[in-house]
Amino acid sequence: MAEQIVTRFAPSPTGYLHIGGARTALFNWLFARGRGGRFLLRIEDTDHERSTPQATQAIIDGLAWLGLDHDGEIVSQAARADRHRAVALELLEAGAAYKCFSTQEEIQAFRDAAKAEGRSTLFRSPWRDTNPSDHPDAPYALRLKAPRDGETLIADQVQGDVRIRNDQLDDMILLRSDGSPVYMLAVVVDDHDMGVTHVIRGDDHLNNAARQMGIYQAMGWPLPVYAHIPLIHGPDGKKLSKRHGALGVEEYRDMGYPAAGMRNYLARLGWSHGDDEVFTDTQAQDWFGFDGMGKSPARFDFKKLENICGHHMAAAEDAALLHELEAWLTATGRDALSDGKKSLLAQAMPLLKERAKTFPEVIEKAAFVLTDRPIVAEEKAAKHLDDNARQMLSELTPRLQNASWNRSELEETLNGFAEGQGVKFGKLAGPLRAALAGRAATPSVFDMLLVLGREESILRIADAATAAGA
Ligand code: GLU
């Protein structure tokens, strides 16, 4: 049986889930989910100052919003420090690591001299090959005895073969003199212990891979498959930064982008499947692989994000969309929907989701449902409620009393009425929009009438007809 694929997302908690991190998580999730594998989550919380419970929670919330579910318990890297130390000591025992007693000053002096002589400033510890019986009783760091000849080949699935000369690598520290394990060791030990088969991460970690491989090799552990993905750039081709727009995933949630659209868009940032722009999760899981991955940085494109989100809004199931809308209202501190509004919105969803790209746009279209009588017309809409219009509305009201409340009959009634008044339907629609929604731009008059129902519609029209002169 083929080995089960295990991927992981290993963010350092920094207070939010970065959009680039979210994409890394998504790629790992897609790769595992499409292959019957497991997708694990490890919080790299060894930096005690930055790693607050809130920062970890922000990552968990961001992933939950994006729908990137992980398997098993969340692993805390900091909680595994004893295991990291134990592996370092195993390496010492096996002769693959050594105690280095060089002080900071000595290392600095080595570097200064190397620089003055035009040599490489990579530190070469004089303790690498010393006999333990010659060791002083002094603090030491544990260093990996890295190979100095030959080269390290990273057979990267995205970058291709990357070769690094081993004489470019120093004997990295595994345990600091206070006994604390370094991050590079922790990553390797955790990935090994978690059974990670594929390491998919940003290409800012490519250089780390060469050093991390040294630890795998020294421990005799099988190497994971590496895939280092290009970072995300802004529309101007520069590294994505605050100046380009939102960086935190929760900001996109708060702006009201639907999660399915966001997933689709993030998948397309640096990966492609032919000309497919809009796809479902199942398609993405089936299609996702390293061969569709670009080598150069993807550019963030807000227009494309909106466009893709629009497609997902339109394709979403009404009930699911209503549910997501409610979650968005809660997440952004807006008032929850009453049961009555909820059932009206459920009815109106087919028209609300059309051409909407974000939840604020859905809410804007839903204004006719969400506002209560008496409807106060906005300035632009109020212009449609002059004396003539109000007269027209009051004449229309009794006609609506008797009409059957279905689209074809309403169309017949309103068109006939407009004709009788000697006006184009548009002349009637403006006042009706103002009366029903208080807005100049709304869904179609017929859609609103049908959602609101006869009684409420007539009350709103009568309100407008009898309002004090505009
Ligand atoms: N914690 C690292 C980061 O957030 C990722 C390490 C890795 O994926 O190996 O950049």
JSON list of N, CA and C and ligand atoms in Angstrom, two decimals, residues 8 10-12 44 183 187 201 205, ligand 1:
[
{"chain": "A", "resi": 8, "resn": "ARG", "atom": "N", "xyz": [1.45, 19.45, 6.47]},
{"chain": "A", "resi": 8, "resn": "ARG", "atom": "CA", "xyz": [1.19, 20.23, 7.69]},
{"chain": "A", "resi": 8, "resn": "ARG", "atom": "C", "xyz": [1.28, 21.71, 7.36]},
{"chain": "A", "resi": 10, "resn": "ALA", "atom": "N", "xyz": [2.49, 25.06, 9.45]},
{"chain": "A", "resi": 10, "resn": "ALA", "atom": "CA", "xyz": [3.27, 25.29, 10.67]},
{"chain": "A", "resi": 10, "resn": "ALA", "atom": "C", "xyz": [3.50, 26.78, 10.91]},
{"chain": "A", "resi": 11, "resn": "PRO", "atom": "N", "xyz": [2.44, 27.54, 11.15]},
{"chain": "A", "resi": 11, "resn": "PRO", "atom": "CA", "xyz": [2.61, 28.98, 11.28]},
{"chain": "A", "resi": 11, "resn": "PRO", "atom": "C", "xyz": [3.24, 29.39, 12.61]},
{"chain": "A", "resi": 12, "resn": "SER", "atom": "N", "xyz": [3.99, 30.47, 12.56]},
{"chain": "A", "resi": 12, "resn": "SER", "atom": "CA", "xyz": [4.44, 31.11, 13.79]},
{"chain": "A", "resi": 12, "resn": "SER", "atom": "C", "xyz": [3.36, 32.12, 14.15]},
{"chain": "A", "resi": 44, "resn": "GLU", "atom": "N", "xyz": [4.04, 27.07, 15.72]},
{"chain": "A", "resi": 44, "resn": "GLU", "atom": "CA", "xyz": [5.47, 27.22, 16.03]},
{"chain": "A", "resi": 44, "resn": "GLU", "atom": "C", "xyz": [5.63, 28.38, 17.01]},
{"chain": "A", "resi": 183, "resn": "TYR", "atom": "N", "xyz": [15.14, 26.63, 16.66]},
{"chain": "A", "resi": 183, "resn": "TYR", "atom": "CA", "xyz": [13.95, 26.45, 15.84]},
{"chain": "A", "resi": 183, "resn": "TYR", "atom": "C", "xyz": [14.18, 25.43, 14.72]},
{"chain": "A", "resi": 187, "resn": "VAL", "atom": "N", "xyz": [11.78, 22.11, 14.02]},
{"chain": "A", "resi": 187, "resn": "VAL", "atom": "CA", "xyz": [10.99, 21.87, 12.80]},
{"chain": "A", "resi": 187, "resn": "VAL", "atom": "C", "xyz": [11.22, 20.45, 12.30]},
{"chain": "A", "resi": 201, "resn": "ARG", "atom": "N", "xyz": [5.80, 24.87, 1.65]},
{"chain": "A", "resi": 201, "resn": "ARG", "atom": "CA", "xyz": [5.89, 26.13, 2.40]},
{"chain": "A", "resi": 201, "resn": "ARG", "atom": "C", "xyz": [6.49, 27.21, 1.52]},
{"chain": "A", "resi": 205, "resn": "HIS", "atom": "N", "xyz": [11.87, 29.72, 2.91]},
{"chain": "A", "resi": 205, "resn": "HIS", "atom": "CA", "xyz": [12.44, 28.66, 3.75]},
{"chain": "A", "resi": 205, "resn": "HIS", "atom": "C", "xyz": [13.36, 27.73, 2.95]},
{"chain": "B", "resi": 1, "resn": "GLU", "atom": "N1", "xyz": [6.91, 28.72, 11.17]},
{"chain": "B", "resi": 1, "resn": "GLU", "atom": "C1", "xyz": [7.39, 29.00, 9.86]},
{"chain": "B", "resi": 1, "resn": "GLU", "atom": "C2", "xyz": [6.70, 30.25, 9.33]},
{"chain": "B", "resi": 1, "resn": "GLU", "atom": "O1", "xyz": [5.67, 30.63, 9.85]},
{"chain": "B", "resi": 1, "resn": "GLU", "atom": "C3", "xyz": [7.12, 27.88, 8.88]},
{"chain": "B", "resi": 1, "resn": "GLU", "atom": "C4", "xyz": [8.11, 26.78, 9.04]},
{"chain": "B", "resi": 1, "resn": "GLU", "atom": "C5", "xyz": [7.93, 25.68, 8.04]},
{"chain": "B", "resi": 1, "resn": "GLU", "atom": "O2", "xyz": [6.90, 25.62, 7.34]},
{"chain": "B", "resi": 1, "resn": "GLU", "atom": "O3", "xyz": [8.81, 24.83, 8.01]},
{"chain": "B", "resi": 1, "resn": "GLU", "atom": "O4", "xyz": [7.20, 30.86, 8.42]}
]
